[in-house]
Tab-separated table of C-alpha atoms in Angstrom:
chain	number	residue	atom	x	y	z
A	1	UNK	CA	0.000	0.000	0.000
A	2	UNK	CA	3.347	2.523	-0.396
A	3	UNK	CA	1.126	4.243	-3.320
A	4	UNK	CA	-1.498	5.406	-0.799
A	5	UNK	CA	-0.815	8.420	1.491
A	6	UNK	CA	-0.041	7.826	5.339
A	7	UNK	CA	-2.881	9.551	6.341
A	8	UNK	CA	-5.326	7.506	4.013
A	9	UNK	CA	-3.256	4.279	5.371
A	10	UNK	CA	-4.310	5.435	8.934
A	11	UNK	CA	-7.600	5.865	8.038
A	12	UNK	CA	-8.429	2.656	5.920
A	13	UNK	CA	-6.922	1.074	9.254
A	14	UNK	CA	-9.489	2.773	11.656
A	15	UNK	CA	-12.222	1.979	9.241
A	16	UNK	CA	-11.553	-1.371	9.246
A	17	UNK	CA	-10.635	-1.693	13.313
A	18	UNK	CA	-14.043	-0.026	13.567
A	19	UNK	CA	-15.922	-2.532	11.292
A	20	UNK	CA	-14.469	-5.074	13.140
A	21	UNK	CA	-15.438	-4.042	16.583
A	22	UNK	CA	-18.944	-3.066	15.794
A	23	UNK	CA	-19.462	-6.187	14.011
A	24	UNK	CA	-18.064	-8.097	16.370
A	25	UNK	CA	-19.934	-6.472	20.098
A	26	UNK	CA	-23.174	-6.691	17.838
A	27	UNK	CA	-22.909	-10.664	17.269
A	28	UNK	CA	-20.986	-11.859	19.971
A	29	UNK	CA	-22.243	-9.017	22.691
A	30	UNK	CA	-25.241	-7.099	21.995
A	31	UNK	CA	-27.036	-10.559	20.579
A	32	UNK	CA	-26.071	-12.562	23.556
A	33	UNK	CA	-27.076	-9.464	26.356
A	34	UNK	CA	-30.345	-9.196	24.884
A	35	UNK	CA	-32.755	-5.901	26.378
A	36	UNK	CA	-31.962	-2.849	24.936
A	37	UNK	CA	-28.388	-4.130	22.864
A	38	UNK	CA	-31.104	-6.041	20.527
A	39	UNK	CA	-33.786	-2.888	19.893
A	40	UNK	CA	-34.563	-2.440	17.034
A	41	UNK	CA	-33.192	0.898	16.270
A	42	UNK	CA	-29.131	0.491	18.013
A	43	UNK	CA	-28.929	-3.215	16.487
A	44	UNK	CA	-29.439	-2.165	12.667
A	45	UNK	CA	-27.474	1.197	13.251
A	46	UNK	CA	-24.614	-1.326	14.581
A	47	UNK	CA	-24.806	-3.486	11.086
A	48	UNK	CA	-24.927	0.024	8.888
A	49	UNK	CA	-22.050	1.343	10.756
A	50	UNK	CA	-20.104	-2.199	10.410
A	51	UNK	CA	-21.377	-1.993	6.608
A	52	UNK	CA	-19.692	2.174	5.927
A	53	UNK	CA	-16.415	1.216	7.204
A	54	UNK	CA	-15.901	-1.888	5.289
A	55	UNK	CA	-16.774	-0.106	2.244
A	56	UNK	CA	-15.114	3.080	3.002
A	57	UNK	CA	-12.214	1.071	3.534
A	58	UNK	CA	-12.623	-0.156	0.497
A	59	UNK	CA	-13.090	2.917	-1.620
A	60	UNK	CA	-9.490	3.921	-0.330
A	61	UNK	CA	-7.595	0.908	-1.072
A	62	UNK	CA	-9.598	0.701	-4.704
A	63	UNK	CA	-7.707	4.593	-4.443
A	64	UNK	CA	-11.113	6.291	-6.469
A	65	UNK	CA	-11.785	9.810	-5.776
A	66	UNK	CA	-15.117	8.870	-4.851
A	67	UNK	CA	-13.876	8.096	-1.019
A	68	UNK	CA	-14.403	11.412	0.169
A	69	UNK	CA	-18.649	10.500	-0.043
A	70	UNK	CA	-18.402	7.386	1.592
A	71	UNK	CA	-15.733	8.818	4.196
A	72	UNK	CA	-18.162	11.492	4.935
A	73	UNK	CA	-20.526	9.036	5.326
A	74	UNK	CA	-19.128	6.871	7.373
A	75	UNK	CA	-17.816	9.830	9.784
A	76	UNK	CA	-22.016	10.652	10.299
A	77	UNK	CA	-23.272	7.150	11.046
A	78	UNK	CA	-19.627	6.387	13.078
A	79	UNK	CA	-21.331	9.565	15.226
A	80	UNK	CA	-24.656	8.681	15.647
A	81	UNK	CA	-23.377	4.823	16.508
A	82	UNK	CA	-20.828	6.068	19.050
A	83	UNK	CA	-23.923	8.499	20.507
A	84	UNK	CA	-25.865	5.102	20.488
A	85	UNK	CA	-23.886	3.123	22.084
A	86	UNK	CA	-23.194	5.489	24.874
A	87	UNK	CA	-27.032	5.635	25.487
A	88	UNK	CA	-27.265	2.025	25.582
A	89	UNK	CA	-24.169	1.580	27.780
A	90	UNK	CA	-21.505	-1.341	28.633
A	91	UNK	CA	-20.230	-0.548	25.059
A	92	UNK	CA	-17.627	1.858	25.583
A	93	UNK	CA	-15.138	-0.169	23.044
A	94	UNK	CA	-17.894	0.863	20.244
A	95	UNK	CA	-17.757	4.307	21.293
A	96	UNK	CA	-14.150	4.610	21.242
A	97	UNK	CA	-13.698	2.619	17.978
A	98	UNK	CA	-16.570	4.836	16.235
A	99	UNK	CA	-15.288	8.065	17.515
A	100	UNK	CA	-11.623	7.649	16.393
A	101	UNK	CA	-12.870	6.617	13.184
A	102	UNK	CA	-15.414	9.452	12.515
A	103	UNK	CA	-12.761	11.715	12.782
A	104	UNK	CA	-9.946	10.141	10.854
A	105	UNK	CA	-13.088	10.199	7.900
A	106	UNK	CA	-13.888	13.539	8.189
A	107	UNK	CA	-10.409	14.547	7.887
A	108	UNK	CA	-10.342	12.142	4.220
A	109	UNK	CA	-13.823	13.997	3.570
A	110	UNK	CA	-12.377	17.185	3.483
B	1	UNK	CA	-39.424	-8.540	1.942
B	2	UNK	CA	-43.070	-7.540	2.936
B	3	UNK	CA	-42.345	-4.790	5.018
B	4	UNK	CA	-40.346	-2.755	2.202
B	5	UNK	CA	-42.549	-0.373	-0.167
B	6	UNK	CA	-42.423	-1.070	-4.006
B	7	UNK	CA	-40.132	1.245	-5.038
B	8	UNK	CA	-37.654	0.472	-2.445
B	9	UNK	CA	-37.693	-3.302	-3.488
B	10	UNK	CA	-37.372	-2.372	-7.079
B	11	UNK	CA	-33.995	-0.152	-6.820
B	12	UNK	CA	-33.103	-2.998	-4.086
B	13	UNK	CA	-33.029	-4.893	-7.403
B	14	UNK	CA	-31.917	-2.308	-9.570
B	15	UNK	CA	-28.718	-1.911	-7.764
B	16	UNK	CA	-27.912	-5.849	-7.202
B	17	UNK	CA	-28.780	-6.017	-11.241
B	18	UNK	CA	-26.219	-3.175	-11.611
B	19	UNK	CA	-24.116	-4.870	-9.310
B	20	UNK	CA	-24.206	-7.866	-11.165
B	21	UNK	CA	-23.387	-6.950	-14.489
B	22	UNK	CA	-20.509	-4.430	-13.840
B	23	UNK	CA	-18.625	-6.863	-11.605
B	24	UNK	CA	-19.032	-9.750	-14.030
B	25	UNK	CA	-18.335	-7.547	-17.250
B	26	UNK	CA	-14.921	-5.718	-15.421
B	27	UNK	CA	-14.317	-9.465	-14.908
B	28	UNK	CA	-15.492	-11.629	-17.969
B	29	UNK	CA	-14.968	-8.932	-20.812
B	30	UNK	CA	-12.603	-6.177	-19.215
B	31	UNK	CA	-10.034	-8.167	-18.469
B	32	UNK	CA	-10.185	-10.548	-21.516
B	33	UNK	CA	-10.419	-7.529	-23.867
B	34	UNK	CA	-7.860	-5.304	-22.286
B	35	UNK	CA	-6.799	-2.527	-24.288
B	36	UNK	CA	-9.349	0.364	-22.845
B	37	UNK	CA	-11.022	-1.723	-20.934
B	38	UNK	CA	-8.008	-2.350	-18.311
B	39	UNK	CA	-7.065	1.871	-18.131
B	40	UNK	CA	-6.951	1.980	-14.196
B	41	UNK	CA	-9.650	5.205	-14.556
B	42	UNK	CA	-12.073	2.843	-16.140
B	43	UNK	CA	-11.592	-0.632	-14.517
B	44	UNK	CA	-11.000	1.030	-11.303
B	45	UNK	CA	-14.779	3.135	-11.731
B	46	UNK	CA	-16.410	-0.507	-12.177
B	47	UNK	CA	-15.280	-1.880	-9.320
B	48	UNK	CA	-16.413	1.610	-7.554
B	49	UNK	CA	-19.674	0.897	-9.347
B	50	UNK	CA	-20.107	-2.499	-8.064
B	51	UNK	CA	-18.958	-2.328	-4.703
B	52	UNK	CA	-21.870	0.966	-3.736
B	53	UNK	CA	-24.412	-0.729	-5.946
B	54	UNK	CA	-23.953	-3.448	-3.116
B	55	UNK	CA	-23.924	-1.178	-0.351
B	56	UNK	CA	-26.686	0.468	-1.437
B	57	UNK	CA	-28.920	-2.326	-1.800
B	58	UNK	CA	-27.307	-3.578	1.808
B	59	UNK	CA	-28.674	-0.468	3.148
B	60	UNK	CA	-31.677	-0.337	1.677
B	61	UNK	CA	-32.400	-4.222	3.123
B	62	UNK	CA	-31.159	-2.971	6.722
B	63	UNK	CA	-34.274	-0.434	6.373
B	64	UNK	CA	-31.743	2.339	7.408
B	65	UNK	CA	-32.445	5.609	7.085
B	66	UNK	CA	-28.996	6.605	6.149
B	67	UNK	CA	-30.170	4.820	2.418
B	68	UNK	CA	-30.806	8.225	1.128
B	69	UNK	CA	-27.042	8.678	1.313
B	70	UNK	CA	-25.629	5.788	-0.115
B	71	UNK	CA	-28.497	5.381	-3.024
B	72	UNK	CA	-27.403	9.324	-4.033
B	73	UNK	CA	-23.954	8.806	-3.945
B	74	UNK	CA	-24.768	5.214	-6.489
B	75	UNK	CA	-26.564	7.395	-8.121
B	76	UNK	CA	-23.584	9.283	-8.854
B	77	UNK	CA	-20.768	6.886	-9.497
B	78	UNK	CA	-23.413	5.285	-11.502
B	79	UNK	CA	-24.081	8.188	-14.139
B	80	UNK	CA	-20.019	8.408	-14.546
B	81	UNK	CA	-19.657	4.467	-14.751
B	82	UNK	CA	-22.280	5.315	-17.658
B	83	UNK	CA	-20.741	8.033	-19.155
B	84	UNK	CA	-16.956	6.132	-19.072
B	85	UNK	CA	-18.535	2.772	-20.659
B	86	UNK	CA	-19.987	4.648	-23.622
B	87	UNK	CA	-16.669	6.271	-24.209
B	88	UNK	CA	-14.407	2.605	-24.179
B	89	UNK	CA	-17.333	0.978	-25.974
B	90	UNK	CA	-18.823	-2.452	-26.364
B	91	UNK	CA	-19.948	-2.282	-22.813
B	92	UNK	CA	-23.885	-1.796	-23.488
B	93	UNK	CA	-25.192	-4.071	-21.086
B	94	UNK	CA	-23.312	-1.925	-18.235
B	95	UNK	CA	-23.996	1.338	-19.778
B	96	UNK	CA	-28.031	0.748	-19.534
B	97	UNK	CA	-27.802	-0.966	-16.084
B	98	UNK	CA	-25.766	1.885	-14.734
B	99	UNK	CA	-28.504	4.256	-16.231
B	100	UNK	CA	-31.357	2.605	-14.994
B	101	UNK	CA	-29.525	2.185	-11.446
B	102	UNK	CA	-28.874	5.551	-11.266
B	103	UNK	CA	-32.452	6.894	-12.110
B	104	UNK	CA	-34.241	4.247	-9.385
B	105	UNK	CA	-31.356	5.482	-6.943
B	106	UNK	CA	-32.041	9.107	-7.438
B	107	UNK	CA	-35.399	8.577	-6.361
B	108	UNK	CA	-35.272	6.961	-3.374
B	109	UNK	CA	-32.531	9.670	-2.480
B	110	UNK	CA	-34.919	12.421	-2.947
C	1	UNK	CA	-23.798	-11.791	-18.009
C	2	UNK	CA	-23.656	-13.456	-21.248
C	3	UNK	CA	-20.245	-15.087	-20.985
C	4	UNK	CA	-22.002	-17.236	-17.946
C	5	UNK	CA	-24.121	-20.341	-18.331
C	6	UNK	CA	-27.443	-20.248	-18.022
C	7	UNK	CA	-27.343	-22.044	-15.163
C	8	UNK	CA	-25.057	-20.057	-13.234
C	9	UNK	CA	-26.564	-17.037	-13.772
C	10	UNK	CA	-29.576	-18.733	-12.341
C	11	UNK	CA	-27.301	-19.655	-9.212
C	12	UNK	CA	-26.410	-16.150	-8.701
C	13	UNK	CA	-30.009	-14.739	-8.963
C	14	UNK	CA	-30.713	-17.685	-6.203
C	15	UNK	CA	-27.845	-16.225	-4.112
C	16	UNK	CA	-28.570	-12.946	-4.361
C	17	UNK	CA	-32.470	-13.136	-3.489
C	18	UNK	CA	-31.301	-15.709	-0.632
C	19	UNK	CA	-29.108	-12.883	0.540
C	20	UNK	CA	-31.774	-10.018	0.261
C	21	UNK	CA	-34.550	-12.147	2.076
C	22	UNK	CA	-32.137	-13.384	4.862
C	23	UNK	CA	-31.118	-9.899	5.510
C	24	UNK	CA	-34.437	-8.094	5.260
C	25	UNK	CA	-36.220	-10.612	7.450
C	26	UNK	CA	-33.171	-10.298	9.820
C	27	UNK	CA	-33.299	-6.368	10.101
C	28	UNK	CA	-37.016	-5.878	9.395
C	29	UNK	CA	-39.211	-8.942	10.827
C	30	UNK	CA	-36.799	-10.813	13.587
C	31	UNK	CA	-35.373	-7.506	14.997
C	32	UNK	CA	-39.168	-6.021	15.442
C	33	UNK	CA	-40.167	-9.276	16.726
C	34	UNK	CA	-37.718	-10.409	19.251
C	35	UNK	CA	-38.225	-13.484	21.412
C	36	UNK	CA	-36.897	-16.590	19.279
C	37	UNK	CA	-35.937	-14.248	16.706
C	38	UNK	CA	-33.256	-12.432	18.095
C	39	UNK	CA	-31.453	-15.455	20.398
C	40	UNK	CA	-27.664	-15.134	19.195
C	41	UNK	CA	-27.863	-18.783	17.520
C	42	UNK	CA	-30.167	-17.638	15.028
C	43	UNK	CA	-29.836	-14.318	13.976
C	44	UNK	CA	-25.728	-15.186	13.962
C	45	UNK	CA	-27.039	-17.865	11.425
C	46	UNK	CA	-29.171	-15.456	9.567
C	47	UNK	CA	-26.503	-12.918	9.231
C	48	UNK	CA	-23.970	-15.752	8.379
C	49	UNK	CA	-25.942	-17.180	5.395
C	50	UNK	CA	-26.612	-13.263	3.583
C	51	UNK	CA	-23.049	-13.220	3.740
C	52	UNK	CA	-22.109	-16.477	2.315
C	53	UNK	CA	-24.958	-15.646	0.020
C	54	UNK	CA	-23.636	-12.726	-1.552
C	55	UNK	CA	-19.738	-14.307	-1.271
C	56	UNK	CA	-20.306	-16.807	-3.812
C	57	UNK	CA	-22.635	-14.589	-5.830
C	58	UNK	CA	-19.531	-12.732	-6.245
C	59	UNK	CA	-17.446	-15.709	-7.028
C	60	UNK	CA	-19.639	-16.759	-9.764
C	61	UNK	CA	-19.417	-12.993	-10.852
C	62	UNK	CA	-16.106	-13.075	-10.649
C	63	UNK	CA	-15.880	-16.066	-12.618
C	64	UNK	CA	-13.742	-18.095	-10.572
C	65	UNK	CA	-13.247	-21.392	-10.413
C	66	UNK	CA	-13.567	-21.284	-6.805
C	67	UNK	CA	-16.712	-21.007	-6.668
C	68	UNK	CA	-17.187	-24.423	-6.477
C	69	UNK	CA	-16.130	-24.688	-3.092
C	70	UNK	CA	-17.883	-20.787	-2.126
C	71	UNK	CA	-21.431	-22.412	-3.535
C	72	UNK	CA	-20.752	-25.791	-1.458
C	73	UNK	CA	-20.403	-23.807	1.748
C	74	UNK	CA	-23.407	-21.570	0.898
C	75	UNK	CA	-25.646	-24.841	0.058
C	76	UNK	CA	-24.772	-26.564	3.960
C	77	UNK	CA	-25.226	-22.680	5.456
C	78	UNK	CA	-28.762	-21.964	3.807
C	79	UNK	CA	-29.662	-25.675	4.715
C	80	UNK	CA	-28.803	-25.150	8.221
C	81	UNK	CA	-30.549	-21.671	7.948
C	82	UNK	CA	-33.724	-23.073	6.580
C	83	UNK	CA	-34.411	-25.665	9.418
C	84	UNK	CA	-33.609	-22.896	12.027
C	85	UNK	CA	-36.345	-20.466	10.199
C	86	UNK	CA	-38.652	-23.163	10.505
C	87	UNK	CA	-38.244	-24.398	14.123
C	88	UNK	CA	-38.387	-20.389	15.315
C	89	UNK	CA	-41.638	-20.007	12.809
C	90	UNK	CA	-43.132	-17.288	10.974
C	91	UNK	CA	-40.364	-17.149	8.446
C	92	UNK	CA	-41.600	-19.078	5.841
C	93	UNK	CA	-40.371	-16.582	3.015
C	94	UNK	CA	-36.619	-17.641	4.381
C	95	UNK	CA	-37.073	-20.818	4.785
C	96	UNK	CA	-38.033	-20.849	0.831
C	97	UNK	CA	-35.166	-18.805	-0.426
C	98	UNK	CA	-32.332	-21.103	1.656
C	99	UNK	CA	-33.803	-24.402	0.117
C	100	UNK	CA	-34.273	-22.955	-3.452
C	101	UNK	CA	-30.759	-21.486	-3.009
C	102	UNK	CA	-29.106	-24.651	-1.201
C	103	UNK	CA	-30.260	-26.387	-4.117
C	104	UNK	CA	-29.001	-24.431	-6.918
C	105	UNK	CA	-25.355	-23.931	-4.802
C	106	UNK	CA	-25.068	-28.185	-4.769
C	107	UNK	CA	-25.841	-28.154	-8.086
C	108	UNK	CA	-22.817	-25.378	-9.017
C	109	UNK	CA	-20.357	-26.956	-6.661
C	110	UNK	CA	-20.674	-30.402	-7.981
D	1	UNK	CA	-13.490	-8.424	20.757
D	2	UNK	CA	-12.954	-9.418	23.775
D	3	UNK	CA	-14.786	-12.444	23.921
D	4	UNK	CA	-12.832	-13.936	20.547
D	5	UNK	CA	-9.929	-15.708	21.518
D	6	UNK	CA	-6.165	-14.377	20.585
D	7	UNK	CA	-5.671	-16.671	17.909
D	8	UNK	CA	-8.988	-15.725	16.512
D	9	UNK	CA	-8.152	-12.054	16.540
D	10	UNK	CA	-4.677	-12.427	14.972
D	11	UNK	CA	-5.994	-14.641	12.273
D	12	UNK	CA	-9.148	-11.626	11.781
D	13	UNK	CA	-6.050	-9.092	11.621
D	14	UNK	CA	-4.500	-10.976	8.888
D	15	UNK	CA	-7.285	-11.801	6.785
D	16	UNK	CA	-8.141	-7.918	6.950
D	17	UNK	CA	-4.479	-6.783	5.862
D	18	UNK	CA	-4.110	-9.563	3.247
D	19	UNK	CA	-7.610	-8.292	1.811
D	20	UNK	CA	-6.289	-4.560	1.972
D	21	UNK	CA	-3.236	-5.462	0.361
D	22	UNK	CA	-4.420	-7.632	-2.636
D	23	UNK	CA	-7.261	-5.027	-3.083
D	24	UNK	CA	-4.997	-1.918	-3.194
D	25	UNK	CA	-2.128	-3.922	-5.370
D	26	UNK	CA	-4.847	-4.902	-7.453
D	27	UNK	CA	-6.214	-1.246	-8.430
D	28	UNK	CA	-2.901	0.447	-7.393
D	29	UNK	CA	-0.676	-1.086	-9.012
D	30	UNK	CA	-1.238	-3.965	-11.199
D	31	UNK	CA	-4.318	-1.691	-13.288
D	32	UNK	CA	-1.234	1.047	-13.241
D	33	UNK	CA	1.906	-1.183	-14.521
D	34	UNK	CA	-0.595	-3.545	-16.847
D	35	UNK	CA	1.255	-6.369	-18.661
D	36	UNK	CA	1.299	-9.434	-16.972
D	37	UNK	CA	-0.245	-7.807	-14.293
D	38	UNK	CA	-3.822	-7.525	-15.794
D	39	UNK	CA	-4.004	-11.142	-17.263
D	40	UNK	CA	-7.377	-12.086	-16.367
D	41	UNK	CA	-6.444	-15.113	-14.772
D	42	UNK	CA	-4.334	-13.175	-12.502
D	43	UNK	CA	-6.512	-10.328	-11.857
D	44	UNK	CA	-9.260	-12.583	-11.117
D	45	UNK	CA	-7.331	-14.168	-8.469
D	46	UNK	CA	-5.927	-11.430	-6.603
D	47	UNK	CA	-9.787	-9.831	-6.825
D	48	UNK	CA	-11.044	-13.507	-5.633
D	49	UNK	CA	-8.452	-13.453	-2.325
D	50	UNK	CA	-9.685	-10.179	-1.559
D	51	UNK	CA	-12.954	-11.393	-1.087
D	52	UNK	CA	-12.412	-14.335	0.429
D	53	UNK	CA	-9.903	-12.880	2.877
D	54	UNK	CA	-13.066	-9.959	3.811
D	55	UNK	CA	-15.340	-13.068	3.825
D	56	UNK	CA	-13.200	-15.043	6.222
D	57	UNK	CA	-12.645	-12.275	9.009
D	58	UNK	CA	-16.629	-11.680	8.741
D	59	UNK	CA	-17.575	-15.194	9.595
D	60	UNK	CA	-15.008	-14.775	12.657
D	61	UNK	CA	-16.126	-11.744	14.129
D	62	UNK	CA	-19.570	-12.956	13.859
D	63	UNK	CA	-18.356	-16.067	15.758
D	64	UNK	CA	-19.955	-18.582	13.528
D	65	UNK	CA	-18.575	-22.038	13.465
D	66	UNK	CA	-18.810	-22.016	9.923
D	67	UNK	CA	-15.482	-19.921	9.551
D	68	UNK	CA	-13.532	-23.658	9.516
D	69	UNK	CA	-15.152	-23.977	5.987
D	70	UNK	CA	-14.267	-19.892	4.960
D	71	UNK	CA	-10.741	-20.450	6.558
D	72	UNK	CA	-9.518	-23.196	4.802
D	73	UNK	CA	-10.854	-22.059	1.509
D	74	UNK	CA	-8.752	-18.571	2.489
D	75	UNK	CA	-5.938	-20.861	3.418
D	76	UNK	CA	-6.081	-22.402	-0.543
D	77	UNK	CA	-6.743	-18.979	-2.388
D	78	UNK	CA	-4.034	-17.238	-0.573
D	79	UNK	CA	-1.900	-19.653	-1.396
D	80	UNK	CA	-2.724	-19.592	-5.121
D	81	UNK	CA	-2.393	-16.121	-5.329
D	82	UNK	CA	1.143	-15.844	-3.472
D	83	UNK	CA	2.450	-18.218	-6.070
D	84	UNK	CA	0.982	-16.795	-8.725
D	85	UNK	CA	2.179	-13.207	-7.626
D	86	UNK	CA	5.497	-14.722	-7.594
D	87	UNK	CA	5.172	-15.897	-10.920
D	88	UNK	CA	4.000	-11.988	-12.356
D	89	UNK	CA	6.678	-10.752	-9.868
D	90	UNK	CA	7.149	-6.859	-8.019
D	91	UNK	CA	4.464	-8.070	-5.925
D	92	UNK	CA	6.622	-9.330	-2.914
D	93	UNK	CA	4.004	-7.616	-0.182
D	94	UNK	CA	1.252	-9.440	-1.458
D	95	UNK	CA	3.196	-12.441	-1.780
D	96	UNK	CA	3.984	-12.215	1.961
D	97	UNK	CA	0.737	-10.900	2.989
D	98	UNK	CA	-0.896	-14.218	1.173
D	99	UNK	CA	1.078	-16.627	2.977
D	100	UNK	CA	1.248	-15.193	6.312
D	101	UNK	CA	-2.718	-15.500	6.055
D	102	UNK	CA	-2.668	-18.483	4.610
D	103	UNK	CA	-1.149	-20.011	7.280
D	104	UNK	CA	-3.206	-18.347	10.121
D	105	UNK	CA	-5.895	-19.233	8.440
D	106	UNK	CA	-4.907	-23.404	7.789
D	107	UNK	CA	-4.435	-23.094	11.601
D	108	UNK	CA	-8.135	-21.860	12.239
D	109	UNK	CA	-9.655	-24.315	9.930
D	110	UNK	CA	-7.939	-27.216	11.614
């Protein structure tokens, strides 16, 4: 990945740590603690978040200019997840994976 | 898929359709043809094409709000997929599927 | 698609409708629901088989020779899918899309 | 991902890099140098271990069983595309990035 810039390298990583931690608490956390980790409303924001950073991640390592609308994406539902997950609770490694990655996006958005 | 309206089903397909032939053409023609049809620009805007014609459709089957987004930003890397076949040529198939992805997408985006 | 057999682009329509259903229902019928229809077991499963689904859809796209073993996989996971849907209940329209797709998968991986 | 064991997160860390790397050599700089390095059978490949490698760390972090079946198949596609990326040569990071999954991944599947 030496063609791609450090700070899309850093980004693509957070994107995909993120995916990886949302998909993860949501199957092996959210789905075994039941109550409010399996309304509705926080579950499927959990999968759509998992879904933006895989294919943000993606749009970066394909190296299209495109990345900056998914990136900008992803750094709004990354928010509104982390926000979620705060309100829900006993999630804080969701918040903290979401945040750092919203922010690393909206710097790629730019 | 009961609980989705019409029109959301029908871009749902729309977009896997458009999914569909752009991966299998960059794959099964592209590639065999080369010539034009590998330029990075070009190849590189099909996979783009293919990989938010899947998101968008994931999105739309997740019954997220955030749909809106992603089907206006396949709308757009639709159009140019489009506009890039027509120039290389020999890609009809991909051309009209992009098209008619592009218009359903708009929609539900509005 | 028309460098694909007939029957494989049947396979891939079978995949990709196995996919939509198995995610819809997931998001839009077992999440609303709850009860049987969110214990980890089977929405893990659910999730599982629209990704296996649209895996070796994308094989076959790909035209790949390994789809072979992508469709086997898919045929055991919707099988395995399809006899959960029916023991939880009310999710007829997903146990119908895992046995039509099981089927066509065997018959692509043979 | 706390509740995935260390072996399990290594092997999801390898599958994701592996993925990142074949998908950004692929559209980096295989689509940029052309030559040997858009064959179709080649191209194909590298595409197809991207997948699979994406594939495989989903089925782990959703902690289905079924990622024996997704692993070894990872295991057999990585290792076809290190050799064959050996064969096209100046591809030495995907070459390593293949086998180092491939053999996280054998270990998994066993």
């Amino acid at each position: 990945m030496h063609h791609l810039s450090d700070e899309m390298r850093a980004c693509i990583e957070k994107c995909l740590t993120c995916y990886s931690i949302c998909l993860s608490m949501a199957s092996g956390h959210c789905l075994e603690a039941g109550g409010a980790h399996v309304e509705a409303k926080h579950f499927r924001l959990m999968l759509a978040c998992a879904e933006i950073c895989r294919t943000s991640a993606h749009f970066m390592l394909l190296g299209t200019p495109h990345h900056r609308h998914t990136c900008a994406e992803c750094a709004e539902i990354c928010r509104e997840c982390a926000d979620d997950c705060e309100r829900v609770g006993d999630m804080q490694a969701c918040v903290d994976a979401c945040r750092t990655c919203a922010e690393s996006c909206e710097a790629m958005a730019a």
